[in-house]
CSV table of N, CA and C and ligand atoms in Angstrom, one decimal:
chain,number,residue,atom,x,y,z
A,14,MET,N,-14.5,18.4,-86.6
A,14,MET,CA,-15.2,19.6,-86.2
A,14,MET,C,-14.3,20.7,-85.6
A,15,ALA,N,-13.4,20.2,-84.7
A,15,ALA,CA,-12.5,21.2,-84.0
A,15,ALA,C,-11.5,21.7,-85.0
A,16,LYS,N,-11.0,20.8,-85.9
A,16,LYS,CA,-10.0,21.1,-86.9
A,16,LYS,C,-10.6,22.2,-87.9
A,17,LYS,N,-11.9,22.0,-88.2
A,17,LYS,CA,-12.5,23.0,-89.1
A,17,LYS,C,-12.6,24.4,-88.4
A,18,ASN,N,-13.0,24.4,-87.2
A,18,ASN,CA,-13.0,25.6,-86.4
A,18,ASN,C,-11.7,26.3,-86.3
A,19,PHE,N,-10.6,25.5,-86.1
A,19,PHE,CA,-9.3,26.0,-86.0
A,19,PHE,C,-8.9,26.7,-87.4
A,20,LEU,N,-9.2,26.0,-88.5
A,20,LEU,CA,-8.9,26.6,-89.8
A,20,LEU,C,-9.7,27.9,-90.0
A,21,LYS,N,-10.9,27.9,-89.6
A,21,LYS,CA,-11.7,29.1,-89.8
A,21,LYS,C,-11.2,30.3,-88.9
A,22,ILE,N,-10.8,29.9,-87.7
A,22,ILE,CA,-10.2,31.0,-86.8
A,22,ILE,C,-8.9,31.5,-87.4
A,23,ALA,N,-8.0,30.5,-87.9
A,23,ALA,CA,-6.7,30.9,-88.5
A,23,ALA,C,-6.9,31.8,-89.7
A,24,LYS,N,-8.0,31.5,-90.5
A,24,LYS,CA,-8.3,32.3,-91.7
A,24,LYS,C,-8.7,33.7,-91.3
A,25,THR,N,-9.6,33.8,-90.3
A,25,THR,CA,-10.1,35.2,-89.9
A,25,THR,C,-8.9,36.0,-89.3
A,26,CYS,N,-8.0,35.3,-88.5
A,26,CYS,CA,-6.9,36.0,-87.9
A,26,CYS,C,-6.0,36.5,-89.0
A,27,LEU,N,-5.6,35.7,-90.0
A,27,LEU,CA,-4.7,36.1,-91.0
A,27,LEU,C,-5.3,37.2,-91.9
A,28,GLN,N,-6.6,37.2,-92.1
A,28,GLN,CA,-7.3,38.2,-92.9
A,28,GLN,C,-7.6,39.4,-92.1
A,29,LEU,N,-7.3,39.4,-90.8
A,29,LEU,CA,-7.7,40.5,-89.9
A,29,LEU,C,-9.1,40.9,-89.9
A,30,LYS,N,-10.0,39.8,-89.9
A,30,LYS,CA,-11.4,40.0,-89.9
A,30,LYS,C,-12.1,39.8,-88.6
A,31,CYS,N,-13.3,40.2,-88.5
A,31,CYS,CA,-14.1,40.0,-87.3
A,31,CYS,C,-14.3,38.6,-86.9
A,32,PRO,N,-14.1,38.3,-85.6
A,32,PRO,CA,-14.2,36.9,-85.1
A,32,PRO,C,-15.6,36.4,-85.1
A,33,ASN,N,-16.6,37.3,-85.1
A,33,ASN,CA,-18.0,36.9,-85.0
A,33,ASN,C,-18.6,36.5,-86.4
A,34,CYS,N,-18.4,37.4,-87.3
A,34,CYS,CA,-19.0,37.2,-88.7
A,34,CYS,C,-18.0,36.8,-89.7
A,35,GLY,N,-16.7,37.1,-89.5
A,35,GLY,CA,-15.7,36.7,-90.4
A,35,GLY,C,-15.7,37.6,-91.7
A,36,GLU,N,-16.4,38.7,-91.7
A,36,GLU,CA,-16.5,39.5,-92.9
A,36,GLU,C,-16.0,40.9,-92.7
A,37,GLY,N,-16.4,41.5,-91.5
A,37,GLY,CA,-16.0,42.9,-91.3
A,37,GLY,C,-14.5,43.0,-90.9
A,38,LYS,N,-13.9,44.1,-91.4
A,38,LYS,CA,-12.5,44.3,-91.1
A,38,LYS,C,-12.3,44.9,-89.7
A,39,VAL,N,-11.3,44.4,-88.9
A,39,VAL,CA,-11.1,44.9,-87.6
A,39,VAL,C,-10.4,46.3,-87.6
A,40,PHE,N,-9.5,46.5,-88.6
A,40,PHE,CA,-8.8,47.7,-88.7
A,40,PHE,C,-9.3,48.6,-89.8
A,41,GLU,N,-9.2,49.9,-89.7
A,41,GLU,CA,-9.6,50.8,-90.7
A,41,GLU,C,-8.5,50.7,-91.8
A,42,VAL,N,-9.0,50.9,-93.1
A,42,VAL,CA,-8.0,50.9,-94.2
A,42,VAL,C,-7.4,52.3,-94.3
A,43,GLN,N,-6.1,52.4,-94.3
A,43,GLN,CA,-5.4,53.7,-94.4
A,43,GLN,C,-4.5,53.6,-95.6
A,44,ALA,N,-5.1,53.6,-96.8
A,44,ALA,CA,-4.3,53.4,-98.0
A,44,ALA,C,-3.4,54.7,-98.3
A,45,ASP,N,-3.9,55.9,-97.8
A,45,ASP,CA,-3.2,57.1,-98.1
A,45,ASP,C,-2.0,57.3,-97.2
A,46,LYS,N,-2.0,56.6,-96.0
A,46,LYS,CA,-0.9,56.9,-95.0
A,46,LYS,C,0.0,55.6,-95.0
A,47,PHE,N,1.2,55.8,-95.5
A,47,PHE,CA,2.2,54.7,-95.4
A,47,PHE,C,2.8,54.7,-94.0
A,48,LEU,N,3.0,53.6,-93.4
A,48,LEU,CA,3.6,53.5,-92.1
A,48,LEU,C,2.8,54.2,-91.0
A,49,ALA,N,1.5,54.5,-91.2
A,49,ALA,CA,0.6,55.1,-90.2
A,49,ALA,C,0.3,54.1,-89.1
A,50,PHE,N,0.1,54.5,-87.9
A,50,PHE,CA,-0.3,53.6,-86.8
A,50,PHE,C,-1.7,53.1,-87.1
A,51,PRO,N,-1.9,51.8,-87.1
A,51,PRO,CA,-3.2,51.3,-87.5
A,51,PRO,C,-4.3,51.6,-86.5
A,52,GLU,N,-5.5,52.0,-87.0
A,52,GLU,CA,-6.6,52.3,-86.1
A,52,GLU,C,-7.7,51.2,-86.2
A,53,MET,N,-8.2,50.9,-85.0
A,53,MET,CA,-9.2,49.8,-84.9
A,53,MET,C,-10.6,50.4,-85.0
A,54,HIS,N,-11.5,49.6,-85.6
A,54,HIS,CA,-12.9,50.0,-85.5
A,54,HIS,C,-13.3,49.7,-84.1
A,55,LYS,N,-14.3,50.5,-83.6
A,55,LYS,CA,-14.8,50.2,-82.2
A,55,LYS,C,-15.7,49.0,-82.3
A,56,LYS,N,-16.5,48.9,-83.4
A,56,LYS,CA,-17.4,47.8,-83.6
A,56,LYS,C,-17.2,47.3,-85.0
A,57,CYS,N,-17.6,46.0,-85.2
A,57,CYS,CA,-17.5,45.4,-86.6
A,57,CYS,C,-18.4,46.2,-87.5
A,58,PRO,N,-17.9,46.6,-88.7
A,58,PRO,CA,-18.8,47.4,-89.7
A,58,PRO,C,-19.9,46.5,-90.2
A,59,LYS,N,-19.8,45.2,-90.2
A,59,LYS,CA,-20.8,44.3,-90.7
A,59,LYS,C,-21.9,43.9,-89.7
A,60,CYS,N,-21.4,43.4,-88.5
A,60,CYS,CA,-22.3,42.8,-87.5
A,60,CYS,C,-22.4,43.6,-86.2
A,61,SER,N,-21.7,44.7,-86.1
A,61,SER,CA,-21.7,45.5,-84.9
A,61,SER,C,-21.1,44.8,-83.7
A,62,TYR,N,-20.3,43.8,-83.9
A,62,TYR,CA,-19.7,43.1,-82.8
A,62,TYR,C,-18.7,44.0,-82.2
A,63,ARG,N,-18.7,44.2,-80.8
A,63,ARG,CA,-17.8,45.2,-80.2
A,63,ARG,C,-16.5,44.5,-79.9
A,64,PHE,N,-15.4,45.2,-80.5
A,64,PHE,CA,-14.1,44.6,-80.3
A,64,PHE,C,-13.4,44.9,-79.0
A,65,ASP,N,-13.5,46.2,-78.5
A,65,ASP,CA,-12.9,46.6,-77.3
A,65,ASP,C,-13.9,46.5,-76.2
A,66,ARG,N,-13.8,45.3,-75.4
A,66,ARG,CA,-14.8,45.0,-74.4
A,66,ARG,C,-14.7,46.0,-73.2
A,67,GLU,N,-13.5,46.1,-72.7
A,67,GLU,CA,-13.3,46.9,-71.4
A,67,GLU,C,-11.9,47.6,-71.5
A,68,PRO,N,-11.7,48.5,-70.6
A,68,PRO,CA,-10.4,49.2,-70.6
A,68,PRO,C,-9.3,48.1,-70.3
A,69,GLY,N,-8.2,48.2,-71.1
A,69,GLY,CA,-7.1,47.2,-70.8
A,69,GLY,C,-7.3,45.9,-71.4
A,70,TYR,N,-8.4,45.7,-72.2
A,70,TYR,CA,-8.7,44.4,-72.8
A,70,TYR,C,-7.5,43.9,-73.7
A,71,PHE,N,-6.9,44.8,-74.4
A,71,PHE,CA,-5.9,44.5,-75.3
A,71,PHE,C,-4.5,44.4,-74.7
A,72,LEU,N,-4.4,44.6,-73.4
A,72,LEU,CA,-3.1,44.5,-72.7
A,72,LEU,C,-2.4,43.1,-73.0
A,73,GLY,N,-3.3,42.1,-73.0
A,73,GLY,CA,-2.7,40.7,-73.2
A,73,GLY,C,-2.2,40.5,-74.6
A,74,ALA,N,-2.7,41.3,-75.6
A,74,ALA,CA,-2.3,41.2,-77.0
A,74,ALA,C,-0.8,41.5,-77.1
A,75,MET,N,-0.3,42.3,-76.1
A,75,MET,CA,1.1,42.6,-76.0
A,75,MET,C,2.0,41.3,-76.0
A,76,PHE,N,1.5,40.3,-75.2
A,76,PHE,CA,2.2,39.1,-75.0
A,76,PHE,C,2.2,38.3,-76.3
A,77,VAL,N,1.0,38.3,-77.0
A,77,VAL,CA,0.9,37.7,-78.3
A,77,VAL,C,1.9,38.3,-79.3
A,78,SER,N,2.0,39.6,-79.3
A,78,SER,CA,2.9,40.4,-80.2
A,78,SER,C,4.3,40.0,-79.9
A,79,TYR,N,4.6,39.9,-78.6
A,79,TYR,CA,6.0,39.5,-78.2
A,79,TYR,C,6.3,38.1,-78.7
A,80,ALA,N,5.4,37.1,-78.6
A,80,ALA,CA,5.6,35.8,-79.1
A,80,ALA,C,5.8,35.8,-80.6
A,81,LEU,N,5.0,36.6,-81.3
A,81,LEU,CA,5.2,36.7,-82.8
A,81,LEU,C,6.6,37.2,-83.1
A,82,ALA,N,7.1,38.3,-82.4
A,82,ALA,CA,8.4,38.8,-82.6
A,82,ALA,C,9.5,37.8,-82.3
A,83,VAL,N,9.3,37.0,-81.3
A,83,VAL,CA,10.3,36.0,-80.9
A,83,VAL,C,10.4,34.9,-82.0
A,84,ALA,N,9.2,34.5,-82.5
A,84,ALA,CA,9.1,33.5,-83.6
A,84,ALA,C,9.8,34.0,-84.8
A,85,GLU,N,9.5,35.3,-85.2
A,85,GLU,CA,10.2,35.9,-86.4
A,85,GLU,C,11.7,36.0,-86.2
A,86,GLY,N,12.1,36.3,-85.0
A,86,GLY,CA,13.5,36.4,-84.7
A,86,GLY,C,14.2,35.0,-84.8
A,87,LEU,N,13.6,34.0,-84.3
A,87,LEU,CA,14.1,32.7,-84.3
A,87,LEU,C,14.2,32.1,-85.8
A,88,ILE,N,13.1,32.4,-86.5
A,88,ILE,CA,13.1,31.9,-87.9
A,88,ILE,C,14.2,32.6,-88.7
A,89,SER,N,14.3,34.0,-88.5
A,89,SER,CA,15.3,34.7,-89.2
A,89,SER,C,16.7,34.2,-88.8
A,90,PHE,N,16.9,33.9,-87.5
A,90,PHE,CA,18.2,33.5,-87.0
A,90,PHE,C,18.6,32.2,-87.8
A,91,PHE,N,17.7,31.2,-87.8
A,91,PHE,CA,18.0,29.9,-88.4
A,91,PHE,C,18.2,30.0,-89.9
A,92,ILE,N,17.4,30.9,-90.5
A,92,ILE,CA,17.7,31.1,-92.0
A,92,ILE,C,19.0,31.7,-92.2
A,93,LEU,N,19.4,32.7,-91.4
A,93,LEU,CA,20.7,33.4,-91.6
A,93,LEU,C,21.9,32.5,-91.2
A,94,LYS,N,21.7,31.8,-90.1
A,94,LYS,CA,22.8,31.0,-89.6
A,94,LYS,C,23.1,29.8,-90.5
A,95,PHE,N,22.1,29.2,-91.0
A,95,PHE,CA,22.4,28.0,-91.8
A,95,PHE,C,22.4,28.3,-93.3
A,96,GLY,N,21.7,29.4,-93.7
A,96,GLY,CA,21.7,29.8,-95.1
A,96,GLY,C,22.9,30.6,-95.5
A,97,PHE,N,23.4,31.4,-94.6
A,97,PHE,CA,24.6,32.2,-94.8
A,97,PHE,C,25.6,32.0,-93.7
A,98,PRO,N,26.4,30.9,-93.8
A,98,PRO,CA,27.3,30.6,-92.6
A,98,PRO,C,28.5,31.5,-92.5
A,99,GLN,N,28.8,32.4,-93.5
A,99,GLN,CA,29.9,33.3,-93.4
A,99,GLN,C,29.5,34.5,-92.6
A,100,LEU,N,28.2,34.8,-92.3
A,100,LEU,CA,27.8,36.0,-91.5
A,100,LEU,C,28.2,35.8,-90.0
A,101,GLU,N,28.7,37.0,-89.5
A,101,GLU,CA,29.0,37.0,-88.0
A,101,GLU,C,27.8,37.2,-87.2
A,102,TYR,N,27.9,36.9,-85.9
A,102,TYR,CA,26.7,37.1,-85.1
A,102,TYR,C,26.2,38.5,-85.0
A,103,PHE,N,27.1,39.5,-85.0
A,103,PHE,CA,26.7,40.9,-84.9
A,103,PHE,C,25.8,41.2,-86.2
A,104,SER,N,26.3,40.8,-87.3
A,104,SER,CA,25.5,41.1,-88.6
A,104,SER,C,24.1,40.4,-88.5
A,105,ILE,N,24.1,39.1,-88.0
A,105,ILE,CA,22.8,38.4,-87.8
A,105,ILE,C,21.9,39.2,-86.9
A,106,ALA,N,22.5,39.7,-85.7
A,106,ALA,CA,21.6,40.4,-84.8
A,106,ALA,C,21.1,41.7,-85.4
A,107,CYS,N,21.9,42.4,-86.2
A,107,CYS,CA,21.4,43.6,-86.8
A,107,CYS,C,20.3,43.3,-87.8
A,108,ILE,N,20.4,42.2,-88.6
A,108,ILE,CA,19.4,41.9,-89.6
A,108,ILE,C,18.1,41.5,-88.9
A,109,ILE,N,18.3,40.7,-87.8
A,109,ILE,CA,17.1,40.3,-87.0
A,109,ILE,C,16.3,41.5,-86.5
A,110,THR,N,17.1,42.4,-86.0
A,110,THR,CA,16.5,43.7,-85.4
A,110,THR,C,15.7,44.4,-86.5
A,111,VAL,N,16.2,44.5,-87.7
A,111,VAL,CA,15.6,45.1,-88.8
A,111,VAL,C,14.3,44.4,-89.2
A,112,VAL,N,14.4,43.0,-89.2
A,112,VAL,CA,13.2,42.2,-89.6
A,112,VAL,C,12.1,42.4,-88.6
A,113,ILE,N,12.5,42.4,-87.3
A,113,ILE,CA,11.4,42.6,-86.2
A,113,ILE,C,10.8,44.0,-86.3
A,114,LEU,N,11.6,45.0,-86.5
A,114,LEU,CA,11.1,46.3,-86.6
A,114,LEU,C,10.2,46.5,-87.9
A,115,PHE,N,10.6,45.8,-89.0
A,115,PHE,CA,9.8,45.9,-90.2
A,115,PHE,C,8.4,45.2,-90.0
A,116,CYS,N,8.4,44.2,-89.2
A,116,CYS,CA,7.1,43.4,-88.9
A,116,CYS,C,6.3,44.0,-87.8
A,117,ALA,N,6.8,45.1,-87.1
A,117,ALA,CA,6.1,45.5,-85.9
A,117,ALA,C,4.7,45.9,-86.1
A,118,ILE,N,4.3,46.6,-87.2
A,118,ILE,CA,3.0,47.1,-87.4
A,118,ILE,C,2.1,45.9,-87.7
A,119,SER,N,2.5,44.9,-88.5
A,119,SER,CA,1.7,43.8,-88.8
A,119,SER,C,1.6,42.9,-87.6
A,120,ASN,N,2.6,42.8,-86.8
A,120,ASN,CA,2.5,42.1,-85.5
A,120,ASN,C,1.4,42.7,-84.6
A,121,TYR,N,1.4,44.0,-84.5
A,121,TYR,CA,0.5,44.7,-83.7
A,121,TYR,C,-1.0,44.3,-84.1
A,122,LYS,N,-1.2,44.4,-85.4
A,122,LYS,CA,-2.6,44.1,-85.9
A,122,LYS,C,-2.9,42.6,-85.7
A,123,LEU,N,-2.0,41.7,-86.0
A,123,LEU,CA,-2.2,40.3,-85.9
A,123,LEU,C,-2.4,39.9,-84.5
A,124,ALA,N,-1.6,40.5,-83.6
A,124,ALA,CA,-1.7,40.1,-82.1
A,124,ALA,C,-3.1,40.5,-81.6
A,125,ARG,N,-3.6,41.6,-82.0
A,125,ARG,CA,-4.9,42.0,-81.5
A,125,ARG,C,-6.0,41.1,-82.0
A,126,VAL,N,-5.9,40.8,-83.3
A,126,VAL,CA,-7.0,39.9,-83.9
A,126,VAL,C,-6.9,38.5,-83.2
A,127,ILE,N,-5.7,38.0,-83.0
A,127,ILE,CA,-5.5,36.7,-82.3
A,127,ILE,C,-6.1,36.8,-80.9
A,128,TRP,N,-5.8,37.9,-80.2
A,128,TRP,CA,-6.4,38.1,-78.9
A,128,TRP,C,-7.9,38.1,-78.8
A,129,ILE,N,-8.5,38.8,-79.8
A,129,ILE,CA,-10.0,38.8,-79.9
A,129,ILE,C,-10.5,37.4,-80.1
A,130,ASN,N,-9.8,36.6,-80.9
A,130,ASN,CA,-10.2,35.2,-81.2
A,130,ASN,C,-10.0,34.3,-80.0
A,131,LEU,N,-8.9,34.5,-79.3
A,131,LEU,CA,-8.7,33.7,-78.1
A,131,LEU,C,-9.7,33.9,-77.0
A,132,PHE,N,-10.0,35.2,-76.8
A,132,PHE,CA,-10.9,35.5,-75.7
A,132,PHE,C,-12.1,36.3,-76.2
A,133,PRO,N,-13.0,35.7,-76.9
A,133,PRO,CA,-14.2,36.4,-77.5
A,133,PRO,C,-15.2,36.8,-76.4
B,7,LIG,ZN1,-18.5,41.1,-87.6
């Protein structure tokens, strides 16, 4: 039972969907704006579940975003260190910085959805 719930929660997190109904999208679709800052819906478009409970509710999502960035940095480091042993540490640090910056917007979205699911 718990494993099934975990899989359902992981699926809604990765799809950036509502934690209540699992159908409504948490973020607005901005297909016309490339690299635009993502905007959240105030409520779920399907079930009217309110995402932003109180002022500062998403402050904790910052820590989730930090953990995601650290994980991406570590994964990148091990891939670069053991996949490309000729690279110097400075080059590895530059590549990791680019990877983390490239993933910043998706981290922001994913961190908020994870936060909503952790503290519904
Ligand atoms: Zn919903």
